[in-house]
Tab-separated table of C-alpha atoms and ligand atoms in Angstrom:
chain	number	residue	atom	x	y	z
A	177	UNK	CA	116.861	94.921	106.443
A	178	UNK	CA	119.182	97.710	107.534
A	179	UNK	CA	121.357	98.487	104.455
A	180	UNK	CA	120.715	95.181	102.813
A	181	UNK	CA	121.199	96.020	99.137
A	182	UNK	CA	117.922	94.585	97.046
A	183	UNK	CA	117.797	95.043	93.172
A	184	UNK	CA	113.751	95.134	92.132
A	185	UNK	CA	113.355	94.076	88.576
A	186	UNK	CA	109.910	95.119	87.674
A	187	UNK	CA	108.124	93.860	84.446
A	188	UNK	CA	105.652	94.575	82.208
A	189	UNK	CA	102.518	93.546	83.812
A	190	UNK	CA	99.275	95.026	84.977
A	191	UNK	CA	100.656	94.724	88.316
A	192	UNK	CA	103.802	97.030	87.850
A	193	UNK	CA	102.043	99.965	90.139
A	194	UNK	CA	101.876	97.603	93.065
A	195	UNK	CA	106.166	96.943	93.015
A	196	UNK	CA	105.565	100.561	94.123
A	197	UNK	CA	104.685	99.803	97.192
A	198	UNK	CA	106.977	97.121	97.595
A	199	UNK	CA	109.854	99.151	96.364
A	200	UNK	CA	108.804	101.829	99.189
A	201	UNK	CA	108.503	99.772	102.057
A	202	UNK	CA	111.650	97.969	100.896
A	203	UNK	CA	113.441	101.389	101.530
A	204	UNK	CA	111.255	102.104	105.117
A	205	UNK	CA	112.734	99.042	106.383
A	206	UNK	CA	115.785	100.588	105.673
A	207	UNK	CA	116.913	98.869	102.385
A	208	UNK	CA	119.143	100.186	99.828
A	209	UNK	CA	116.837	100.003	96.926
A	210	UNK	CA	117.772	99.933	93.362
A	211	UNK	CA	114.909	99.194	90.494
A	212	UNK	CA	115.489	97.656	87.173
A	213	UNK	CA	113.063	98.422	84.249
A	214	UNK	CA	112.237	95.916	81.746
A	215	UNK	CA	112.182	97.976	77.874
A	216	UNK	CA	108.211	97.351	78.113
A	217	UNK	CA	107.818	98.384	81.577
A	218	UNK	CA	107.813	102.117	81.501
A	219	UNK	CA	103.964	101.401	79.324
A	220	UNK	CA	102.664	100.572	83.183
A	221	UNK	CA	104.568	102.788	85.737
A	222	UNK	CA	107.066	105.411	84.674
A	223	UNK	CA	110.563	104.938	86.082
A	224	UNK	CA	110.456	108.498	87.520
A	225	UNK	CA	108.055	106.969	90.144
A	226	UNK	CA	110.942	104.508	91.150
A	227	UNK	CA	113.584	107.006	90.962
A	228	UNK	CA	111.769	109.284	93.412
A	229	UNK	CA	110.884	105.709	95.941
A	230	UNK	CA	113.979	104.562	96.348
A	231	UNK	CA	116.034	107.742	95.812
A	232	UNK	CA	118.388	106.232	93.030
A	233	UNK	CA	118.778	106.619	89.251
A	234	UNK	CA	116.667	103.527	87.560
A	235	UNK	CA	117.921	101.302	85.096
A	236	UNK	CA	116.129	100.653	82.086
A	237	UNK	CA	117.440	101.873	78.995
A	238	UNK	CA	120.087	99.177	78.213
A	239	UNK	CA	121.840	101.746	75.426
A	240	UNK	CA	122.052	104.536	77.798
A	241	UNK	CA	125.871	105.990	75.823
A	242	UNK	CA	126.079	107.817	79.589
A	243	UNK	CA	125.311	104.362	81.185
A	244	UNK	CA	126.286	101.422	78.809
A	245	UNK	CA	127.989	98.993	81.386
A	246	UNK	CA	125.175	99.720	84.059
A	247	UNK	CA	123.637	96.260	84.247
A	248	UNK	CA	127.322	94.949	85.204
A	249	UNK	CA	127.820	97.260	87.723
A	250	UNK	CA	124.009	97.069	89.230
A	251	UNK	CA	124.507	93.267	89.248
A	252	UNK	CA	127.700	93.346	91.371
A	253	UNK	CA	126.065	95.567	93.781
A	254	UNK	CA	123.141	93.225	94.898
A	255	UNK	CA	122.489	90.965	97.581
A	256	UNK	CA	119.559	89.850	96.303
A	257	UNK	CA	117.151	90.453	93.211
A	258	UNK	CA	113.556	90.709	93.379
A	259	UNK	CA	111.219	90.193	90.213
A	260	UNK	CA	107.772	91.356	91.090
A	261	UNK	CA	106.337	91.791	89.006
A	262	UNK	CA	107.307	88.810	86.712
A	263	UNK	CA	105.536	88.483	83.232
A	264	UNK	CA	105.493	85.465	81.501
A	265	UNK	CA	107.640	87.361	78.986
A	266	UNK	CA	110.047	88.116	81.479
A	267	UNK	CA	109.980	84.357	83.043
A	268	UNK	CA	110.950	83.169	79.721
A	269	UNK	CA	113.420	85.073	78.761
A	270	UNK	CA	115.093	84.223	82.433
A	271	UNK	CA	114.404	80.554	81.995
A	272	UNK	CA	116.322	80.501	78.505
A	273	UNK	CA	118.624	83.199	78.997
A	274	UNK	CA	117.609	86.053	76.515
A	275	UNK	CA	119.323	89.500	77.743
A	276	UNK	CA	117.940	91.955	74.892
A	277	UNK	CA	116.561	94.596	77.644
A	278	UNK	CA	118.206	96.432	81.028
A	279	UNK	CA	116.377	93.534	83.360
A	280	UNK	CA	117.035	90.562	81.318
A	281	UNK	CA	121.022	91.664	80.832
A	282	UNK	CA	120.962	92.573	84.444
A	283	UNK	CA	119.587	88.870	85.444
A	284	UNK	CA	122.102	87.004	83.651
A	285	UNK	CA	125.144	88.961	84.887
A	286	UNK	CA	123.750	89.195	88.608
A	287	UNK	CA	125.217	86.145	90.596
A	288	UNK	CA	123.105	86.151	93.934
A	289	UNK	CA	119.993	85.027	94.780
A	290	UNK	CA	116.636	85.551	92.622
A	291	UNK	CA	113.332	85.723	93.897
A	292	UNK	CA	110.170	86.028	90.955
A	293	UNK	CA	106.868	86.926	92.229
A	294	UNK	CA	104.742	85.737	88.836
A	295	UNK	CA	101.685	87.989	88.158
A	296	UNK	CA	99.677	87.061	84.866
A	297	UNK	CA	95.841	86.619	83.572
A	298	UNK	CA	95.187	82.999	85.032
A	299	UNK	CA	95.160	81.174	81.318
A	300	UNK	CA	99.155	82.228	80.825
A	301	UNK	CA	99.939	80.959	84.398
A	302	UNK	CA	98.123	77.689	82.959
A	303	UNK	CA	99.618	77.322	79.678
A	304	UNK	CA	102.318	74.458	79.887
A	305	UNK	CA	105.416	76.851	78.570
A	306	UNK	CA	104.914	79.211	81.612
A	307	UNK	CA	105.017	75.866	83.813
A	308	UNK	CA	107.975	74.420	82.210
A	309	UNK	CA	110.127	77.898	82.589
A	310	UNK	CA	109.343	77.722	86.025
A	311	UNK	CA	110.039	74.347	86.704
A	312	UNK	CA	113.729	75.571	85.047
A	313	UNK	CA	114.066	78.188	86.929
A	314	UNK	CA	113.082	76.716	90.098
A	315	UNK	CA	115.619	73.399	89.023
A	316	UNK	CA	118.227	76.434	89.623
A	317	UNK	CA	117.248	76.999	92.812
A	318	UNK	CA	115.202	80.095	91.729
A	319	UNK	CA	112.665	81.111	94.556
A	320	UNK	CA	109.038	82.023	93.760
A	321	UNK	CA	106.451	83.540	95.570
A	322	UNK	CA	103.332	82.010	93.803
A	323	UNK	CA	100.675	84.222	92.723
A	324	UNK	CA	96.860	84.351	94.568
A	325	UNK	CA	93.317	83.594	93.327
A	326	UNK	CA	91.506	86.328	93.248
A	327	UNK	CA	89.875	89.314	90.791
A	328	UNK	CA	92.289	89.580	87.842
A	329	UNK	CA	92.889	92.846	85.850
A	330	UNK	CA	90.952	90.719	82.882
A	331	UNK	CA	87.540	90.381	84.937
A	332	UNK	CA	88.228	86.593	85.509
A	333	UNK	CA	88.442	85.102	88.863
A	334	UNK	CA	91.443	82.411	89.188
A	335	UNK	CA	95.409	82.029	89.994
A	336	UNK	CA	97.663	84.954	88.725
A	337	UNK	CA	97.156	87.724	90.694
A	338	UNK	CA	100.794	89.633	92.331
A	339	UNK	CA	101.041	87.643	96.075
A	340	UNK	CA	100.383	90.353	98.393
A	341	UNK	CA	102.820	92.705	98.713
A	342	UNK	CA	103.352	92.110	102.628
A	343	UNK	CA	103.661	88.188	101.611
A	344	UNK	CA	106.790	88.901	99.124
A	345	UNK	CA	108.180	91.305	101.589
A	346	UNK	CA	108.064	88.671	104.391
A	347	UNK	CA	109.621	86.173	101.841
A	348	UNK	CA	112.609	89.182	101.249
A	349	UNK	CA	112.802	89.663	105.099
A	350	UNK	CA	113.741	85.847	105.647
A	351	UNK	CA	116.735	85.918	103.638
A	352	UNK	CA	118.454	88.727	105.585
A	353	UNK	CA	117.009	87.417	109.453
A	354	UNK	CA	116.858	83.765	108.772
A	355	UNK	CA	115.363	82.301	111.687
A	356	UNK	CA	115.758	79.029	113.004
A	357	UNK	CA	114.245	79.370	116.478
A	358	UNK	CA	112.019	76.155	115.654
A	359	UNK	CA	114.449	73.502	115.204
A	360	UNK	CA	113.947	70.315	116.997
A	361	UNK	CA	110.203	71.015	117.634
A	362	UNK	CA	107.903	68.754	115.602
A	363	UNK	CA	104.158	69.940	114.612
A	364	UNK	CA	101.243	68.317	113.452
A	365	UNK	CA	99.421	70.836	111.450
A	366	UNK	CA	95.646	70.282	109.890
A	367	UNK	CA	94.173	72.542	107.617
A	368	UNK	CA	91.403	72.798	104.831
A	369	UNK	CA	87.891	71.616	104.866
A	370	UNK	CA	86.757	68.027	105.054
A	371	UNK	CA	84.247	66.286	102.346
A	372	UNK	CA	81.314	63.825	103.750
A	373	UNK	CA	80.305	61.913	100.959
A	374	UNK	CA	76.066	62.227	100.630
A	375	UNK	CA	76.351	60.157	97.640
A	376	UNK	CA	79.297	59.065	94.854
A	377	UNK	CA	78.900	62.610	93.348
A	378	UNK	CA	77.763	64.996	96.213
A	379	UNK	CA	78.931	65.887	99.452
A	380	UNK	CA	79.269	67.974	102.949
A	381	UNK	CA	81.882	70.705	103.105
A	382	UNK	CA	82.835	74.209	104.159
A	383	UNK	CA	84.325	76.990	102.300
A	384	UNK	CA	87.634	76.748	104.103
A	385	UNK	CA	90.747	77.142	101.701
A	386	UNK	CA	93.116	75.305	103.886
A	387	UNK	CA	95.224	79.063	103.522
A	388	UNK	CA	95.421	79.548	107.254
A	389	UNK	CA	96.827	75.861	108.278
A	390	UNK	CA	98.995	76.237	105.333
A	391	UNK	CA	100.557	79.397	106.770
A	392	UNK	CA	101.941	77.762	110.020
A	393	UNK	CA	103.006	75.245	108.544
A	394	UNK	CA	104.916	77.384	105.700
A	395	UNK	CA	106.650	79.496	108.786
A	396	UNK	CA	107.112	76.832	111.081
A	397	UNK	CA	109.117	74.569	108.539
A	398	UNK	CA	110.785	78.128	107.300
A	399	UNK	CA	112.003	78.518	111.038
A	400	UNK	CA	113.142	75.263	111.305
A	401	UNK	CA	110.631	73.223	112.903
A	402	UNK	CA	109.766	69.766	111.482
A	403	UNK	CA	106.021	69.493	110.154
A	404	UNK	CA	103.504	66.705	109.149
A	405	UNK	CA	100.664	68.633	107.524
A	406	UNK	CA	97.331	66.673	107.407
A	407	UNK	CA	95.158	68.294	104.859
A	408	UNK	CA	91.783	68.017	103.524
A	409	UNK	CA	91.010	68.733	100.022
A	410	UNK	CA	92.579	72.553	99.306
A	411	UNK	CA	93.857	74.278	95.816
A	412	UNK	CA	97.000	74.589	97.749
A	413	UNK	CA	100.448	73.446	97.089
A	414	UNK	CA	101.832	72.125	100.441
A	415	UNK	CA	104.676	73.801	101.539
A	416	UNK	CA	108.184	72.759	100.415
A	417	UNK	CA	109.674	69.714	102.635
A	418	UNK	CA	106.610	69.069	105.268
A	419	UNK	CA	105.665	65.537	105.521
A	420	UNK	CA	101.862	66.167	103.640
A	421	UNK	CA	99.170	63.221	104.467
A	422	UNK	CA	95.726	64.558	101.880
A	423	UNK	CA	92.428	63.000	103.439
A	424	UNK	CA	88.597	64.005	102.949
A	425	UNK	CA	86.631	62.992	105.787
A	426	UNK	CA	86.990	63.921	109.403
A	427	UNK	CA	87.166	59.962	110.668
A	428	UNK	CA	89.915	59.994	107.870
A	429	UNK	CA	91.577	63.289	109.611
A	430	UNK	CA	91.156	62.112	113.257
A	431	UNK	CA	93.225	58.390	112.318
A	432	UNK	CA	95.626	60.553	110.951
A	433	UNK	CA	95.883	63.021	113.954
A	434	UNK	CA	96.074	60.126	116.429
A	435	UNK	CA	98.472	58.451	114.599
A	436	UNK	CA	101.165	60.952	114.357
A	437	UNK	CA	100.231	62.372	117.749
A	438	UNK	CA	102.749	60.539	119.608
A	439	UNK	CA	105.286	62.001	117.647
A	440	UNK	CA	104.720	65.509	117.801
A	441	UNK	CA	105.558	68.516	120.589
A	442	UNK	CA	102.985	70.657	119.216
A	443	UNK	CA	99.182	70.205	117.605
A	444	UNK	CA	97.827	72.959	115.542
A	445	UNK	CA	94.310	72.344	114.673
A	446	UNK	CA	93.343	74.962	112.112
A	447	UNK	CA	91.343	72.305	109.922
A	448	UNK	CA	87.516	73.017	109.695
A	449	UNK	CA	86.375	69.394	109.997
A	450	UNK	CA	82.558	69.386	109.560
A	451	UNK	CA	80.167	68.552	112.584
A	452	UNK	CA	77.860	66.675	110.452
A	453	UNK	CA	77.733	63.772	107.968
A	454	UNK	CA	75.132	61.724	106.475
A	455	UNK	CA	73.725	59.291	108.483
A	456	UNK	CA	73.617	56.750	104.833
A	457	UNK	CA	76.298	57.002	102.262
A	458	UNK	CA	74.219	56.193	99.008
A	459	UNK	CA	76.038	53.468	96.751
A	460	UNK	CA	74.106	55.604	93.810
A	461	UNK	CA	73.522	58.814	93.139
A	462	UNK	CA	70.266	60.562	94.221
A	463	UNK	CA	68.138	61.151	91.948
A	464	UNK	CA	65.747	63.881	91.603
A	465	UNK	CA	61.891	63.181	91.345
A	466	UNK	CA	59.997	66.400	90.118
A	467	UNK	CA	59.198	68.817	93.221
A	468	UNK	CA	60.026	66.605	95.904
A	469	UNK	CA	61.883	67.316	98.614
A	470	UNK	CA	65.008	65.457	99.985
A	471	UNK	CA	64.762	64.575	103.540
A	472	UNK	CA	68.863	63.327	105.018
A	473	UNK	CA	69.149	62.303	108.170
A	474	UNK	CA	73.036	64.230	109.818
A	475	UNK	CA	74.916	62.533	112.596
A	476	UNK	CA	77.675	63.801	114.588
A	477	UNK	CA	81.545	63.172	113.348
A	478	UNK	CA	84.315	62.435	115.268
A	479	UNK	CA	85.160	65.427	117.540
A	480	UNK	CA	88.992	65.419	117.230
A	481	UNK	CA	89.962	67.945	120.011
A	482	UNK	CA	87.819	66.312	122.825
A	483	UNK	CA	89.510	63.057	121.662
A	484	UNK	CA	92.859	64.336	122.041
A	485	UNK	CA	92.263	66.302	125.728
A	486	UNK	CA	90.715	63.015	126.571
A	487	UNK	CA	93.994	61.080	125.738
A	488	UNK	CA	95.754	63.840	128.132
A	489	UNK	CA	98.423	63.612	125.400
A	490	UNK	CA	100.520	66.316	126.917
A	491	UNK	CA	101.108	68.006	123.942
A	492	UNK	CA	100.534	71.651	123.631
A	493	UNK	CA	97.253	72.066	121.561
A	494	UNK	CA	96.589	75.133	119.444
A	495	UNK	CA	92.461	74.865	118.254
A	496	UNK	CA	91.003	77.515	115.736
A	497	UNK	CA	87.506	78.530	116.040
A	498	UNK	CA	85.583	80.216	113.603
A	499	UNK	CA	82.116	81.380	114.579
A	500	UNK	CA	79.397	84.222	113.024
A	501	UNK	CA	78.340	84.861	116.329
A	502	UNK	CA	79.170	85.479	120.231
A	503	UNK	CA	83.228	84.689	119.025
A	504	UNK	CA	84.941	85.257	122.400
A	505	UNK	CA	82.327	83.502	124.363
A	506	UNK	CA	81.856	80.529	122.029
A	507	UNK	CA	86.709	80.231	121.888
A	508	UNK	CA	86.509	80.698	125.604
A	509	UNK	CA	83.906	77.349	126.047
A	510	UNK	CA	86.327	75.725	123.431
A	511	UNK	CA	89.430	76.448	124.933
A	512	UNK	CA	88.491	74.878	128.394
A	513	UNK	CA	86.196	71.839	127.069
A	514	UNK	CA	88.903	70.886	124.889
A	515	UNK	CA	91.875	72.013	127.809
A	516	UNK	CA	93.842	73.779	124.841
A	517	UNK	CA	96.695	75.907	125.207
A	518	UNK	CA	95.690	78.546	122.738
A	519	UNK	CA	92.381	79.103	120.565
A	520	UNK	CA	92.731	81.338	117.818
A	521	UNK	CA	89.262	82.972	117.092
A	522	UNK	CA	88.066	84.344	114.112
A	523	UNK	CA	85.105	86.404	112.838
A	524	UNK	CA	83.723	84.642	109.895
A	525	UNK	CA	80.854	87.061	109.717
A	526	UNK	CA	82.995	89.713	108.937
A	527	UNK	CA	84.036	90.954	105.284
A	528	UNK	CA	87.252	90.112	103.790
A	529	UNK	CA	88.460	88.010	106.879
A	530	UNK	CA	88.221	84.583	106.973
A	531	UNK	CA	88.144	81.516	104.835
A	532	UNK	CA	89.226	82.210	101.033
A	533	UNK	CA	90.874	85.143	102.095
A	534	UNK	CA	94.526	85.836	102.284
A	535	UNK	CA	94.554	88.204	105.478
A	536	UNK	CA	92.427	87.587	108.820
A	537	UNK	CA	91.610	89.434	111.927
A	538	UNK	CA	92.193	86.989	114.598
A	539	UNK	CA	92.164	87.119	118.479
A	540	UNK	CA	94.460	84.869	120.320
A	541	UNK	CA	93.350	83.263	124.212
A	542	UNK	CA	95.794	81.268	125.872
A	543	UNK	CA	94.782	78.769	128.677
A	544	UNK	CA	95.222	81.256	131.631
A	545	UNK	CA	92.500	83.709	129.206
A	546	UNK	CA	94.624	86.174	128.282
A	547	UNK	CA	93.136	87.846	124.848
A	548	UNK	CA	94.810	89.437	122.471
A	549	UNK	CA	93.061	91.187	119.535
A	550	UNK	CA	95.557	91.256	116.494
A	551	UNK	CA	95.049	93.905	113.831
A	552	UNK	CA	94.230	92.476	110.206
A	553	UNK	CA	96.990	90.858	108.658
A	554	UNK	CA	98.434	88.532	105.982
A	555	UNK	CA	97.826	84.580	107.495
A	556	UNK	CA	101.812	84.347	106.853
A	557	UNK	CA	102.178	86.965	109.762
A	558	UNK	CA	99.406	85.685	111.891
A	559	UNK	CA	101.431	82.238	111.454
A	560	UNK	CA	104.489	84.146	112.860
A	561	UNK	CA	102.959	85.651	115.924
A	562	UNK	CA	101.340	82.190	117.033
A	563	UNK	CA	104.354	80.712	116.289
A	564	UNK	CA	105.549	83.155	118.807
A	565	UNK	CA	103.728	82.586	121.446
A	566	UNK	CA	103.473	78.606	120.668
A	567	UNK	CA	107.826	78.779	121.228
A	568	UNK	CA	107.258	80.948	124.264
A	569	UNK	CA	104.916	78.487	125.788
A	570	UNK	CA	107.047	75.638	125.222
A	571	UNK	CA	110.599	77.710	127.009
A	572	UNK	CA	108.406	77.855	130.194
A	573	UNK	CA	109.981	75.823	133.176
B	116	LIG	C1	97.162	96.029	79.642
B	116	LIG	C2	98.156	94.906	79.610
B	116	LIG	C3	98.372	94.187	80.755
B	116	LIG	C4	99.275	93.120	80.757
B	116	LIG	N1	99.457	92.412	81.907
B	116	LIG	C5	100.283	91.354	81.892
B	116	LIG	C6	100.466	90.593	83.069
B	116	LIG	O1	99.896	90.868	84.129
B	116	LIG	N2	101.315	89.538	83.023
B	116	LIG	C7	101.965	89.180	81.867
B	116	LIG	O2	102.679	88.181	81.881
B	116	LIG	N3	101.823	89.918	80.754
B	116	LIG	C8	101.012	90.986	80.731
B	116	LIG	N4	100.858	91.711	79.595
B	116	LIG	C9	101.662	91.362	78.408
B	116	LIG	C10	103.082	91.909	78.537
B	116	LIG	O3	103.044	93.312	78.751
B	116	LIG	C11	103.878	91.589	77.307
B	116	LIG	O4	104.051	90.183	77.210
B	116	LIG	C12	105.221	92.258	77.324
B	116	LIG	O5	105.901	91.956	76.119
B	116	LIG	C13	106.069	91.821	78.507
B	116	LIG	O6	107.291	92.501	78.493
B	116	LIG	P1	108.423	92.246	79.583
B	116	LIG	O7	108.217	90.913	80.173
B	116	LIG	O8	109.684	92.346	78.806
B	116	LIG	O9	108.317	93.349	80.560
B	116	LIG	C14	99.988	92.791	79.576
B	116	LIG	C15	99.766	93.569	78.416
B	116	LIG	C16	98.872	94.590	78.437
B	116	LIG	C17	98.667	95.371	77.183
């Protein structure tokens, strides 16, 4: 981001202290930082702390006498401006075009691109006048980076927390290094958890989110690659322009997967289908008779890997395996009985990795067994770096 110039308009949310960080590793990438204050903004961080980060005056006294034109001038010197964070005030007042503060002046007389980063307790990001001003905004060609579940400043646990800061960062890097090193490769991406029903009311899953699966297929359409994305049930919004095909159970996945398989250069199997369903799917629901016990009989599902290797498809085949115990040695016994090209392993034992979370700690084998152990990071980079080696793969002679 060498000299790219990048206005940050920070709001006033709870989660003002963590544009902080953004605004400093913004400037250690070697961007030419310049932060906006909304009037209520300075209650969270002071604009001091901004001032010192990015080594420039901040704006956010719109009736500075000294300064009075400063949101024209600020404006015309901006590739791009950043909103993070974005109250629902502040989304508002963009979405209808109120300028009564230095930010919401500044918005309306900047021309370039805007991207909002919406951090709010999770009953604002619900109510149907934050939806609608996005839905404006975005009908403007507005980019967001949605916010995460997670532990709100309120105590509740739900949608509205700031996307990580590494997430919005990656989403500032792509508009100064576009890159389109995917186009004309087609992927078949699954992802999420699958549901066998027990009974009409109960059923089989995992606690998979679906954010991992979501993550290649959010990069590889971003580089240009064309994506079907078969999903079982998430909380996720699928990615802008993939071809999306929702299903619950794993027979429902694997008639999916061998349908499009034909048509695809590269299967990435990051789905966690269950092993297991009921042998009997009850037409009613089970009812409970005082202390006894229910006995259900599991059988096998599908196993969609070994049916692919067995069709010798000659696609190259990306499997994920997720294991609480003996991780290398359990991917290395997948990778060869399912003759994959890559597995990407992952410690579900450990904390804060894994399933609902938005970072991981993955290790990478290709099919010759070479194993590399990637630091913890955000799934959007861990989508990047497969992607990576996936494109590398695929230049071999
Ligand atoms: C402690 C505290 C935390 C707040 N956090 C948020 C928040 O995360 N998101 C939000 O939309 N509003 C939040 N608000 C409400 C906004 O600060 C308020 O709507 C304000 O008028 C927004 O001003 P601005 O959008 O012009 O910066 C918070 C208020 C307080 C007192």
């Amino acid at each position: 981001m060498k000299n790219a110039k990048i206005i940050v308009g920070v709001s006033a949310g709870i989660a003002a202290y963590k544009a902080v960080e953004l605004v400093r590793l913004l400037v250690k990438e070697g961007a030419e930082v310049r932060v906006v204050m909304s009037a209520n903004a300075g209650q969270f961080v002071t604009p001091l702390t901004f001032e010192a980060l990015s080594g420039h005056p901040v704006y956010h006294n719109l009736f500075d006498a000294q300064n009075s034109m400063e949101h024209i001038r600020m404006a015309e010197n901006g590739d791009l401006l950043v909103v993070a964070p974005a109250t629902a005030s502040t989304l508002a007042k963009m979405a209808h075009g109120l300028a009564d503060d230095a930010l919401s002046c500044l918005h309306l007389a900047f021309k370039g691109p805007l991207l909002v980063a919406p951090a709010m307790n999770e009953g604002m990001w619900g109510h149907p006048a934050v939806k609608e001003n996005i839905a404006l905004l975005k009908s403007r060609g507005v980019e967001f980076v949605d916010p995460e579940d997670g532990e709100l400043a309120c105590g509740v646990i739900g949608p509205g927390r700031l996307a990580d800061t590494a997430v919005i960062l990656d989403k500032v890097r792509s508009y100064f290094n576009p890159r389109d090193d995917l186009i004309g490769i087609r992927f078949l991406i699954t992802a999420g958890p699958t549901h066998e029903a027990i009974d009409p009311v109960r059923y089989l899953s995992n606690p998979s989110s679906g954010k991992m699966g979501y993550a290649v297929a959010e990069r590889a359409k971003a580089r240009g690659g064309e994506v079907v994305l078969i999903s079982g049930p998430t909380h996720l919004k699928p990615p802008v322009d993939v071809d999306f095909k929702p299903c619950k159970r794993a027979d429902e996945m694997n008639a999916l997967v061998q349908e499009h398989l034909a048509d695809c250069d590269v299967l990435v199997m990051s789905a966690a289908v269950g092993d297991f369903a009921a042998e009997k799917l009850e037409k009613e629901k089970i009812k409970k008779h005082g202390d006894e016990g229910l006995v259900l009989k599991l059988v096998p599902t599908v196993d969609i890997l070994l049916e692919v290797a067995q069709r010798n498809s000659g696609k190259l085949v990306v499997g994920f395996a997720a294991e609480s115990q003996n991780l290398v040695e359990s991917a290395f016994e997948k990778l060869k009985k399912k003759n994959l090209d890559f597995i990407v392993a992952n410690d579900i034992s450990a904390p804060g990795i894994g399933f609902q979370s938005d970072s991981n700690q993955v290790t990478i084998i290709d099919r010759e067994e070479n194993m590399e152990h990637l630091p913890l990071k955000p799934k959007l980079e861990i989508a990047d770096l497969l992607l990576d080696r996936i494109l590398t793969r695929l230049k071999r002679p």
